[in-house]
Short mmCIF file of C-alpha atoms in Angstrom, two decimals:
data_model
loop_
_atom_site.label_atom_id
_atom_site.label_comp_id
_atom_site.label_asym_id
_atom_site.label_seq_id
_atom_site.Cartn_x
_atom_site.Cartn_y
_atom_site.Cartn_z
CA UNK A 1 -127.19 34.05 -159.12
CA UNK A 2 -130.35 33.44 -157.11
CA UNK A 3 -133.00 36.13 -157.08
CA UNK A 4 -132.34 38.84 -154.52
CA UNK A 5 -134.72 41.15 -152.63
CA UNK A 6 -134.21 44.39 -150.76
CA UNK A 7 -134.17 42.54 -147.43
CA UNK A 8 -131.81 39.73 -148.49
CA UNK A 9 -128.07 40.20 -148.05
CA UNK A 10 -126.03 39.70 -151.20
CA UNK A 11 -123.43 36.96 -151.10
CA UNK A 12 -120.11 37.52 -152.80
CA UNK A 13 -119.78 34.92 -155.55
CA UNK A 14 -115.98 35.29 -155.65
CA UNK A 15 -113.88 36.23 -152.60
CA UNK A 16 -111.49 39.16 -152.72
CA UNK A 17 -107.92 38.36 -153.60
CA UNK A 18 -104.93 40.53 -154.35
CA UNK A 19 -105.38 40.01 -158.08
CA UNK A 20 -108.06 42.67 -157.75
CA UNK A 21 -105.30 45.12 -156.85
CA UNK A 22 -103.57 44.37 -160.15
CA UNK A 23 -106.80 45.30 -161.91
CA UNK A 24 -106.93 48.51 -159.91
CA UNK A 25 -103.42 49.20 -161.13
CA UNK A 26 -104.79 49.55 -164.67
CA UNK A 27 -106.79 52.61 -163.63
CA UNK A 28 -103.98 54.05 -161.53
CA UNK A 29 -101.36 53.41 -164.21
CA UNK A 30 -103.06 55.83 -166.59
CA UNK A 31 -102.03 58.65 -164.25
CA UNK A 32 -98.71 57.31 -162.95
CA UNK A 33 -96.66 60.36 -163.94
CA UNK A 34 -99.04 62.79 -162.23
CA UNK A 35 -99.06 60.57 -159.15
CA UNK A 36 -95.27 60.32 -159.15
CA UNK A 37 -95.02 64.13 -159.32
CA UNK A 38 -97.47 64.44 -156.43
CA UNK A 39 -95.48 61.87 -154.46
CA UNK A 40 -92.20 63.69 -155.14
CA UNK A 41 -93.62 67.05 -154.02
CA UNK A 42 -95.14 65.52 -150.88
CA UNK A 43 -91.92 63.67 -150.04
CA UNK A 44 -89.80 66.83 -150.42
CA UNK A 45 -92.15 68.84 -148.20
CA UNK A 46 -92.31 66.07 -145.62
CA UNK A 47 -88.57 65.32 -145.46
CA UNK A 48 -87.79 69.04 -145.27
CA UNK A 49 -90.15 69.42 -142.31
CA UNK A 50 -88.18 66.76 -140.41
CA UNK A 51 -85.44 69.33 -139.92
CA UNK A 52 -87.71 71.27 -137.52
CA UNK A 53 -86.80 69.20 -134.40
CA UNK A 54 -83.11 69.68 -135.25
CA UNK A 55 -83.75 73.43 -135.42
CA UNK A 56 -85.45 73.21 -132.01
CA UNK A 57 -82.46 71.29 -130.59
CA UNK A 58 -79.99 73.87 -131.93
CA UNK A 59 -82.02 76.75 -130.53
CA UNK A 60 -82.35 75.20 -127.03
CA UNK A 61 -78.80 73.81 -126.74
CA UNK A 62 -76.77 76.49 -128.58
CA UNK A 63 -78.59 79.73 -129.47
CA UNK A 64 -80.40 80.31 -126.14
CA UNK A 65 -77.55 79.34 -123.72
CA UNK A 66 -75.03 81.36 -125.75
CA UNK A 67 -77.50 84.23 -126.32
CA UNK A 68 -76.64 84.03 -130.02
CA UNK A 69 -79.27 86.29 -131.62
CA UNK A 70 -77.90 85.83 -135.16
CA UNK A 71 -78.17 82.06 -134.92
CA UNK A 72 -81.68 82.38 -133.46
CA UNK A 73 -82.79 84.57 -136.41
CA UNK A 74 -81.26 82.13 -138.90
CA UNK A 75 -83.13 79.24 -137.28
CA UNK A 76 -86.37 81.28 -137.37
CA UNK A 77 -85.90 82.02 -141.09
CA UNK A 78 -85.16 78.35 -141.79
CA UNK A 79 -88.30 77.39 -139.89
CA UNK A 80 -90.37 79.89 -141.92
CA UNK A 81 -88.87 78.61 -145.19
CA UNK A 82 -89.82 75.03 -144.32
CA UNK A 83 -93.40 76.13 -143.65
CA UNK A 84 -93.64 78.00 -146.98
CA UNK A 85 -92.19 75.06 -148.95
CA UNK A 86 -94.66 72.71 -147.27
CA UNK A 87 -97.66 74.92 -148.09
CA UNK A 88 -96.69 75.42 -151.77
CA UNK A 89 -95.94 71.74 -152.41
CA UNK A 90 -99.10 70.62 -150.57
CA UNK A 91 -101.33 72.93 -152.65
CA UNK A 92 -99.83 71.67 -155.92
CA UNK A 93 -100.14 68.06 -154.76
CA UNK A 94 -103.77 68.56 -153.73
CA UNK A 95 -104.70 69.93 -157.15
CA UNK A 96 -102.98 67.06 -158.95
CA UNK A 97 -104.64 64.41 -156.79
CA UNK A 98 -108.07 66.03 -157.07
CA UNK A 99 -107.82 65.65 -160.85
CA UNK A 100 -106.49 62.08 -160.64
CA UNK A 101 -109.18 61.03 -158.16
CA UNK A 102 -112.00 62.34 -160.35
CA UNK A 103 -110.47 60.75 -163.44
CA UNK A 104 -110.32 57.36 -161.70
CA UNK A 105 -113.99 57.74 -160.74
CA UNK A 106 -114.80 58.52 -164.37
CA UNK A 107 -112.85 55.55 -165.75
CA UNK A 108 -114.27 52.98 -163.33
CA UNK A 109 -117.82 54.27 -163.67
CA UNK A 110 -117.54 54.33 -167.47
CA UNK A 111 -116.32 50.71 -167.61
CA UNK A 112 -118.91 49.59 -165.07
CA UNK A 113 -121.79 51.25 -166.92
CA UNK A 114 -120.57 49.90 -170.29
CA UNK A 115 -120.53 46.38 -168.83
CA UNK A 116 -124.00 46.82 -167.35
CA UNK A 117 -125.23 47.71 -170.85
CA UNK A 118 -124.06 44.31 -172.08
CA UNK A 119 -125.52 42.17 -169.30
CA UNK A 120 -128.61 40.07 -170.07
CA UNK A 121 -132.09 40.60 -168.69
CA UNK A 122 -131.52 37.71 -166.28
CA UNK A 123 -129.02 39.83 -164.34
CA UNK A 124 -131.56 42.61 -163.79
CA UNK A 125 -134.35 40.12 -163.06
CA UNK A 126 -132.43 38.78 -160.06
CA UNK A 127 -131.53 42.09 -158.36
CA UNK A 128 -133.38 45.20 -157.19
CA UNK A 129 -132.38 48.27 -159.20
CA UNK A 130 -131.21 50.06 -156.04
CA UNK A 131 -128.53 47.42 -155.39
CA UNK A 132 -127.12 47.97 -158.86
CA UNK A 133 -127.34 51.75 -158.57
CA UNK A 134 -125.43 51.86 -155.28
CA UNK A 135 -122.47 50.10 -156.91
CA UNK A 136 -122.22 52.57 -159.78
CA UNK A 137 -122.53 55.68 -157.58
CA UNK A 138 -121.80 55.15 -153.88
CA UNK A 139 -119.18 52.41 -154.07
CA UNK A 140 -117.19 53.99 -156.90
CA UNK A 141 -117.14 57.32 -155.03
CA UNK A 142 -115.93 55.55 -151.90
CA UNK A 143 -113.03 53.66 -153.49
CA UNK A 144 -111.74 56.51 -155.66
CA UNK A 145 -109.95 58.36 -152.86
CA UNK A 146 -108.24 55.26 -151.46
CA UNK A 147 -107.08 54.33 -154.98
CA UNK A 148 -105.44 57.73 -155.50
CA UNK A 149 -104.63 59.57 -152.26
CA UNK A 150 -104.49 56.36 -150.26
CA UNK A 151 -101.65 54.94 -152.34
CA UNK A 152 -99.72 58.22 -152.39
CA UNK A 153 -100.16 58.71 -148.66
CA UNK A 154 -99.13 55.13 -147.87
CA UNK A 155 -95.84 55.50 -149.75
CA UNK A 156 -95.31 58.96 -148.26
CA UNK A 157 -95.85 57.79 -144.68
CA UNK A 158 -93.43 54.90 -145.17
CA UNK A 159 -90.81 57.38 -146.46
CA UNK A 160 -91.52 59.57 -143.42
CA UNK A 161 -91.02 56.67 -141.03
CA UNK A 162 -87.69 55.73 -142.61
CA UNK A 163 -86.32 59.27 -142.45
CA UNK A 164 -87.64 59.83 -138.92
CA UNK A 165 -85.90 56.66 -137.72
CA UNK A 166 -82.66 57.87 -139.32
CA UNK A 167 -83.03 61.32 -137.68
CA UNK A 168 -83.83 59.75 -134.29
CA UNK A 169 -80.83 57.42 -134.31
CA UNK A 170 -78.51 60.23 -135.32
CA UNK A 171 -79.92 62.31 -132.45
CA UNK A 172 -79.93 59.74 -129.61
CA UNK A 173 -79.79 55.96 -130.36
CA UNK A 174 -80.95 54.70 -126.94
CA UNK A 175 -84.08 56.86 -126.88
CA UNK A 176 -84.72 55.98 -130.53
CA UNK A 177 -84.71 52.26 -129.64
CA UNK A 178 -87.32 52.89 -126.92
CA UNK A 179 -89.53 54.70 -129.44
CA UNK A 180 -89.53 51.93 -132.08
CA UNK A 181 -90.00 49.14 -129.50
CA UNK A 182 -93.78 49.62 -129.55
CA UNK A 183 -94.07 49.00 -133.30
CA UNK A 184 -94.19 45.14 -133.21
CA UNK A 185 -97.07 45.29 -130.70
CA UNK A 186 -99.06 47.56 -132.99
CA UNK A 187 -98.46 45.30 -136.01
CA UNK A 188 -99.69 42.29 -134.01
CA UNK A 189 -102.92 44.13 -133.11
CA UNK A 190 -103.58 44.91 -136.78
CA UNK A 191 -103.04 41.26 -137.78
CA UNK A 192 -105.51 40.13 -135.10
CA UNK A 193 -108.21 42.65 -136.05
CA UNK A 194 -107.94 42.35 -139.86
CA UNK A 195 -110.31 39.35 -140.43
CA UNK A 196 -113.03 40.75 -138.14
CA UNK A 197 -112.72 44.17 -139.71
CA UNK A 198 -113.16 42.86 -143.27
CA UNK A 199 -116.24 40.78 -142.33
CA UNK A 200 -117.78 43.72 -140.49
CA UNK A 201 -117.45 46.07 -143.46
CA UNK A 202 -118.78 43.44 -145.87
CA UNK A 203 -121.84 43.14 -143.63
CA UNK A 204 -122.20 46.94 -143.56
CA UNK A 205 -121.99 46.97 -147.36
CA UNK A 206 -124.83 44.42 -147.51
CA UNK A 207 -127.08 46.41 -145.19
CA UNK A 208 -126.38 49.66 -147.02
CA UNK A 209 -127.21 47.96 -150.32
CA UNK A 210 -130.50 46.66 -148.89
CA UNK A 211 -131.41 50.13 -147.65
CA UNK A 212 -130.72 51.76 -151.01
CA UNK A 213 -132.61 49.03 -152.87
CA UNK A 214 -135.76 49.58 -150.83
CA UNK A 215 -135.42 53.35 -151.06
CA UNK A 216 -135.26 53.20 -154.88
CA UNK A 217 -138.16 50.76 -155.00
CA UNK A 218 -140.29 52.94 -152.71
CA UNK A 219 -139.69 56.08 -154.77
CA UNK A 220 -140.50 54.29 -158.04
CA UNK A 221 -143.68 52.81 -156.57
CA UNK A 222 -144.83 55.81 -154.53
CA UNK A 223 -148.15 56.12 -156.43
CA UNK A 224 -149.05 52.49 -155.69
CA UNK A 225 -148.07 52.92 -152.05
CA UNK A 226 -150.36 55.94 -151.69
CA UNK A 227 -153.16 54.13 -153.51
CA UNK A 228 -153.14 51.35 -150.90
CA UNK A 229 -152.33 53.70 -147.99
CA UNK A 230 -149.15 51.77 -147.17
CA UNK A 231 -147.21 54.74 -145.83
CA UNK A 232 -147.07 53.38 -142.27
CA UNK A 233 -146.05 49.91 -143.42
CA UNK A 234 -143.37 51.33 -145.70
CA UNK A 235 -142.01 53.53 -142.91
CA UNK A 236 -141.83 50.50 -140.65
CA UNK A 237 -139.84 48.53 -143.25
CA UNK A 238 -137.56 51.51 -143.87
CA UNK A 239 -136.97 51.91 -140.13
CA UNK A 240 -136.03 48.23 -139.84
CA UNK A 241 -133.57 48.47 -142.75
CA UNK A 242 -132.12 51.76 -141.47
CA UNK A 243 -131.67 50.27 -138.00
CA UNK A 244 -129.86 47.26 -139.45
CA UNK A 245 -127.67 49.58 -141.54
CA UNK A 246 -126.84 51.71 -138.49
CA UNK A 247 -126.04 48.68 -136.31
CA UNK A 248 -123.75 47.20 -138.98
CA UNK A 249 -121.95 50.52 -139.40
CA UNK A 250 -121.48 50.98 -135.64
CA UNK A 251 -120.03 47.49 -135.31
CA UNK A 252 -117.66 48.04 -138.23
CA UNK A 253 -116.54 51.46 -137.02
CA UNK A 254 -116.01 50.09 -133.50
CA UNK A 255 -113.53 47.54 -134.83
CA UNK A 256 -111.87 50.13 -137.10
CA UNK A 257 -111.50 52.59 -134.22
CA UNK A 258 -109.80 49.88 -132.18
CA UNK A 259 -106.85 50.18 -134.56
CA UNK A 260 -106.67 53.93 -134.09
CA UNK A 261 -107.12 53.63 -130.31
CA UNK A 262 -104.32 51.06 -130.11
CA UNK A 263 -102.03 53.43 -131.97
CA UNK A 264 -102.86 56.32 -129.60
CA UNK A 265 -102.33 54.21 -126.46
CA UNK A 266 -98.97 52.88 -127.66
CA UNK A 267 -97.93 56.42 -128.64
CA UNK A 268 -98.64 57.77 -125.14
CA UNK A 269 -96.85 54.85 -123.48
CA UNK A 270 -93.79 55.40 -125.69
CA UNK A 271 -93.88 59.14 -124.93
CA UNK A 272 -93.87 58.44 -121.21
CA UNK A 273 -91.05 55.88 -121.38
CA UNK A 274 -88.94 58.10 -123.61
CA UNK A 275 -89.24 61.15 -121.32
CA UNK A 276 -88.65 59.03 -118.23
CA UNK A 277 -85.53 57.48 -119.74
CA UNK A 278 -84.26 60.84 -120.99
CA UNK A 279 -84.71 62.63 -117.65
CA UNK A 280 -84.07 59.97 -114.99
CA UNK A 281 -82.31 57.07 -116.63
CA UNK A 282 -79.74 58.67 -118.93
CA UNK A 283 -79.48 61.86 -116.89
CA UNK A 284 -79.02 65.45 -117.95
CA UNK A 285 -75.25 65.02 -118.32
CA UNK A 286 -75.73 62.51 -121.14
CA UNK A 287 -78.87 63.88 -122.81
CA UNK A 288 -79.43 67.62 -123.04
CA UNK A 289 -82.77 69.37 -122.74
CA UNK A 290 -82.65 70.20 -126.45
CA UNK A 291 -82.15 66.52 -127.36
CA UNK A 292 -85.09 65.43 -125.19
CA UNK A 293 -87.27 68.16 -126.72
CA UNK A 294 -86.21 67.16 -130.27
CA UNK A 295 -86.81 63.47 -129.55
CA UNK A 296 -90.25 64.31 -128.19
CA UNK A 297 -91.11 65.93 -131.52
CA UNK A 298 -89.71 62.94 -133.40
CA UNK A 299 -91.79 60.56 -131.29
CA UNK A 300 -94.92 62.47 -132.29
CA UNK A 301 -93.80 62.54 -135.91
CA UNK A 302 -92.87 58.84 -135.82
CA UNK A 303 -96.22 57.65 -134.50
CA UNK A 304 -98.25 60.15 -136.53
CA UNK A 305 -97.45 58.45 -139.87
CA UNK A 306 -98.03 55.08 -138.21
CA UNK A 307 -101.44 56.32 -137.04
CA UNK A 308 -102.05 57.66 -140.55
CA UNK A 309 -101.09 54.29 -142.01
CA UNK A 310 -103.52 52.66 -139.60
CA UNK A 311 -106.27 55.01 -140.78
CA UNK A 312 -105.35 54.35 -144.42
CA UNK A 313 -105.41 50.64 -143.65
CA UNK A 314 -108.85 51.05 -142.08
CA UNK A 315 -110.06 52.90 -145.14
CA UNK A 316 -108.45 50.30 -147.39
CA UNK A 317 -110.20 47.41 -145.63
CA UNK A 318 -113.50 49.31 -145.59
CA UNK A 319 -113.32 50.09 -149.29
CA UNK A 320 -112.18 46.61 -150.28
CA UNK A 321 -115.72 45.48 -149.44
CA UNK A 322 -116.97 48.03 -151.98
CA UNK A 323 -114.27 47.14 -154.50
CA UNK A 324 -115.29 43.49 -154.28
CA UNK A 325 -118.84 44.44 -155.24
CA UNK A 326 -117.64 46.60 -158.15
CA UNK A 327 -115.42 43.86 -159.59
CA UNK A 328 -118.08 41.24 -158.98
CA UNK A 329 -120.36 43.27 -161.25
CA UNK A 330 -117.59 43.75 -163.84
CA UNK A 331 -116.93 39.99 -163.75
CA UNK A 332 -120.59 39.12 -164.30
CA UNK A 333 -120.52 37.05 -167.51
CA UNK A 334 -122.17 38.41 -170.65
CA UNK A 335 -123.98 35.14 -171.35
CA UNK A 336 -125.85 36.56 -174.35
CA UNK A 337 -123.23 37.95 -176.70
CA UNK A 338 -122.35 37.88 -180.37
CA UNK A 339 -120.25 34.99 -181.55
CA UNK A 340 -116.77 35.91 -182.84
CA UNK A 341 -117.93 35.11 -186.39
CA UNK A 342 -121.51 36.39 -186.04
CA UNK A 343 -123.08 37.57 -189.29
CA UNK A 344 -124.92 40.80 -189.95
CA UNK A 345 -128.51 39.98 -190.84
CA UNK A 346 -129.15 40.63 -194.57
CA UNK A 347 -132.52 41.89 -195.87
CA UNK A 348 -135.16 39.42 -194.70
CA UNK A 349 -138.51 38.02 -195.80
CA UNK A 350 -139.56 37.29 -192.21
CA UNK A 351 -139.95 33.53 -191.82
CA UNK A 352 -139.64 32.60 -188.12
CA UNK A 353 -139.20 29.04 -186.79
CA UNK A 354 -139.06 27.75 -183.23
CA UNK A 355 -137.62 24.25 -183.48
CA UNK A 356 -138.27 22.09 -180.41
CA UNK A 357 -137.20 24.77 -177.91
CA UNK A 358 -137.11 24.45 -174.13
CA UNK A 359 -136.54 27.37 -171.78
CA UNK A 360 -136.76 28.41 -168.13
CA UNK A 361 -135.90 31.69 -166.42
CA UNK A 362 -134.42 29.81 -163.49
CA UNK A 363 -132.78 26.41 -163.30
CA UNK A 364 -135.29 23.67 -162.65
CA UNK A 365 -138.33 25.84 -163.51
CA UNK A 366 -139.23 25.20 -167.15
CA UNK A 367 -141.54 27.75 -168.79
CA UNK A 368 -141.56 26.38 -172.35
CA UNK A 369 -140.90 22.74 -173.18
CA UNK A 370 -140.41 21.20 -176.64
CA UNK A 371 -142.19 24.07 -178.40
CA UNK A 372 -142.49 24.03 -182.18
CA UNK A 373 -143.80 27.14 -183.87
CA UNK A 374 -143.49 28.11 -187.52
CA UNK A 375 -144.56 31.47 -188.95
CA UNK A 376 -144.29 32.03 -192.70
CA UNK A 377 -143.03 35.27 -194.23
CA UNK A 378 -145.83 37.84 -194.40
CA UNK A 379 -148.08 35.82 -192.08
CA UNK A 380 -149.73 37.46 -189.05
CA UNK A 381 -150.50 35.42 -185.96
CA UNK A 382 -151.78 36.05 -182.42
CA UNK A 383 -150.60 34.16 -179.34
CA UNK A 384 -153.51 33.63 -176.96
CA UNK A 385 -153.38 32.03 -173.54
CA UNK A 386 -153.72 32.57 -169.80
CA UNK A 387 -151.30 34.70 -167.81
CA UNK A 388 -148.01 32.89 -167.38
CA UNK A 389 -148.49 30.61 -170.38
CA UNK A 390 -145.31 31.94 -172.02
CA UNK A 391 -146.58 34.42 -174.62
CA UNK A 392 -144.14 37.17 -173.66
CA UNK A 393 -141.37 34.58 -173.26
CA UNK A 394 -141.83 33.57 -176.90
CA UNK A 395 -141.12 37.18 -177.95
CA UNK A 396 -138.24 37.60 -175.47
CA UNK A 397 -136.51 34.58 -176.98
CA UNK A 398 -137.03 35.85 -180.53
CA UNK A 399 -135.42 39.18 -179.52
CA UNK A 400 -132.58 37.24 -177.82
CA UNK A 401 -133.20 38.91 -174.50
CA UNK A 402 -132.64 35.35 -173.28
CA UNK A 403 -131.16 32.27 -174.96
CA UNK A 404 -133.03 28.96 -175.17
CA UNK A 405 -131.89 26.05 -173.01
CA UNK A 406 -132.29 23.65 -175.92
CA UNK A 407 -133.60 23.71 -179.46
CA UNK A 408 -133.12 26.47 -182.00
CA UNK A 409 -134.83 29.63 -183.26
CA UNK A 410 -134.24 30.68 -186.88
CA UNK A 411 -135.06 33.77 -188.93
CA UNK A 412 -135.19 33.10 -192.66
CA UNK A 413 -133.67 29.71 -191.77
CA UNK A 414 -130.63 31.38 -190.15
CA UNK A 415 -130.09 30.52 -186.44
CA UNK A 416 -130.46 33.79 -184.54
CA UNK A 417 -127.45 32.84 -182.37
CA UNK A 418 -125.30 33.16 -185.49
CA UNK A 419 -126.45 36.74 -186.09
CA UNK A 420 -125.31 39.95 -184.40
CA UNK A 421 -127.82 41.12 -181.81
CA UNK A 422 -127.85 44.66 -183.21
CA UNK A 423 -128.69 43.62 -186.77
CA UNK A 424 -131.28 41.15 -185.45
CA UNK A 425 -133.14 43.67 -183.29
CA UNK A 426 -133.02 46.45 -185.88
CA UNK A 427 -135.28 44.26 -188.03
CA UNK A 428 -137.99 44.02 -185.35
CA UNK A 429 -140.68 46.40 -184.21
CA UNK A 430 -141.86 45.73 -180.67
CA UNK A 431 -144.47 47.39 -178.46
CA UNK A 432 -143.59 46.69 -174.84
CA UNK A 433 -146.21 45.82 -172.25
CA UNK A 434 -144.72 48.37 -169.86
CA UNK A 435 -144.20 51.77 -171.43
CA UNK A 436 -141.11 53.69 -170.40
CA UNK A 437 -140.20 57.18 -171.48
CA UNK A 438 -136.86 58.81 -170.81
CA UNK A 439 -136.37 62.35 -169.58
CA UNK A 440 -136.12 64.45 -172.74
CA UNK A 441 -138.26 65.74 -175.58
CA UNK A 442 -140.95 63.81 -177.44
CA UNK A 443 -138.71 63.87 -180.50
CA UNK A 444 -135.74 62.41 -178.59
CA UNK A 445 -137.87 59.59 -177.19
CA UNK A 446 -139.26 58.63 -180.59
CA UNK A 447 -135.80 58.73 -182.19
CA UNK A 448 -134.23 56.81 -179.27
CA UNK A 449 -133.59 53.65 -181.30
CA UNK A 450 -131.98 55.41 -184.26
CA UNK A 451 -129.18 57.94 -183.73
CA UNK A 452 -129.36 59.02 -187.40
CA UNK A 453 -133.10 59.73 -187.43
CA UNK A 454 -133.87 63.30 -188.55
CA UNK A 455 -136.82 65.41 -187.54
CA UNK A 456 -138.42 64.67 -190.94
CA UNK A 457 -137.95 60.90 -190.39
CA UNK A 458 -139.64 61.11 -186.99
CA UNK A 459 -142.58 63.14 -188.30
CA UNK A 460 -143.03 60.76 -191.24
CA UNK A 461 -143.21 57.76 -188.91
CA UNK A 462 -145.61 59.54 -186.55
CA UNK A 463 -147.92 60.43 -189.47
CA UNK A 464 -147.89 56.79 -190.59
CA UNK A 465 -148.84 55.73 -187.02
CA UNK A 466 -151.56 58.40 -186.78
CA UNK A 467 -150.10 60.27 -183.79
CA UNK A 468 -148.64 63.33 -185.54
CA UNK A 469 -151.73 65.49 -184.98
CA UNK A 470 -151.87 64.47 -181.32
CA UNK A 471 -148.22 65.40 -180.74
CA UNK A 472 -148.83 68.84 -182.24
CA UNK A 473 -151.46 69.47 -179.54
CA UNK A 474 -148.79 69.16 -176.80
CA UNK A 475 -147.49 72.47 -175.34
CA UNK A 476 -144.30 72.48 -177.43
CA UNK A 477 -145.17 69.78 -179.95
CA UNK A 478 -142.23 67.49 -180.64
CA UNK A 479 -140.05 69.63 -178.35
CA UNK A 480 -142.29 69.07 -175.32
CA UNK A 481 -140.00 67.92 -172.49
CA UNK A 482 -141.17 64.72 -170.79
CA UNK A 483 -140.36 64.19 -167.15
CA UNK A 484 -139.02 60.94 -165.70
CA UNK A 485 -141.02 58.07 -167.27
CA UNK A 486 -143.42 60.62 -168.75
CA UNK A 487 -144.76 61.69 -165.37
CA UNK A 488 -146.26 64.89 -166.86
CA UNK A 489 -148.54 63.10 -169.35
CA UNK A 490 -151.31 60.53 -168.90
CA UNK A 491 -150.95 56.76 -169.15
CA UNK A 492 -152.88 56.72 -172.38
CA UNK A 493 -150.69 59.45 -173.84
CA UNK A 494 -147.59 57.47 -172.90
CA UNK A 495 -148.89 54.40 -174.72
CA UNK A 496 -149.53 56.45 -177.84
#
């Protein structure tokens, strides 16, 4: 992928297709029984509630005209029972889906982070950190709800529509036909808006990613910005990115709201036609007041799940733009990986050979060409040259942070590509040009590369390096907590 900046929109390397949904099914499938239970409870509560219009019809057409108090009380108790069942089942369902939703977030984020740990330096060289961060946090949070509640609600609303249609046709077939007549129009509107909606939310995803990338970059470089008094310039850039983000969101939400608005307009038109037909066309002799009242409730209940499906569809389309970004990252190839038959590096003497290597960080831009370098075991050398000559690149290739374009690097005459990266790097000691300390204690930072290192091991190494006495002068010695990137100690102390 070409190098990307905070003000350059990312381009999807692979378009979304429905095979992505099969991959999503892997995460959902881990919780299928919990989701099926939640669906069953929701369906029972919803189908039970559909008896309410029938209760209304019975009350208006039988209990009230006949002044049947017993029947009226029975209908009231039935109505109360339906409400209680709905509340209990909804609470249980909400708890189940809250757990499932958070578990899906955990699983996706875990897999995404694990894959990011395997990606080569070239991936991070070509993207601002903020654009990677937004995928792991914001996008995963956004898609989690649609992957759990969205699926449950979609199935539930379809079940609702089927049962409502059955109830309507058993109540009054002619009025029921008027109600469902608006459905094909609504489906046509969705089909027309779908392509524009997807493009709009992809564009919003790009602008949001740009905004987050610059925000992360500005926070990391705040000291440099203050040094050069760039606050006004930075605010101007941030305002431009925020304006672009806002404009993209408004355009996307305008298209999404068109779906909801279409549903509301069709609902009101159907309401009007149904009442008109019930009162003036069919006449009171054919359709009773109770039937018209019940059908009015069914109309609302019929179009409510359709409106909900439209909202779920909106959310689905919106989040597919995020899901595309997540899977694009997961599909990023691990170009530097261990071979299936890679060997563990045995004890070494330390002979290093660069045999006619050629390398470039980007295609068509060669940094090293036909380089031969041979270092004998036990020999110390220094690489000297102007900035950009390739000194750091030589070390990066030896560590296999990158792979050569041609030629071969060997360690004790073994090609480093034939060795596991872990065993290779455990045999090196490297002092980076840019120091980076993690949030944690001094001891934890020193032992970062070895999970089995004891306190005695760390102190022994520090004494050998001559920094043990210095560490003891810190407020809590080895237990002194360092802030992000060692912000609470000096640059010189960080290098030590």
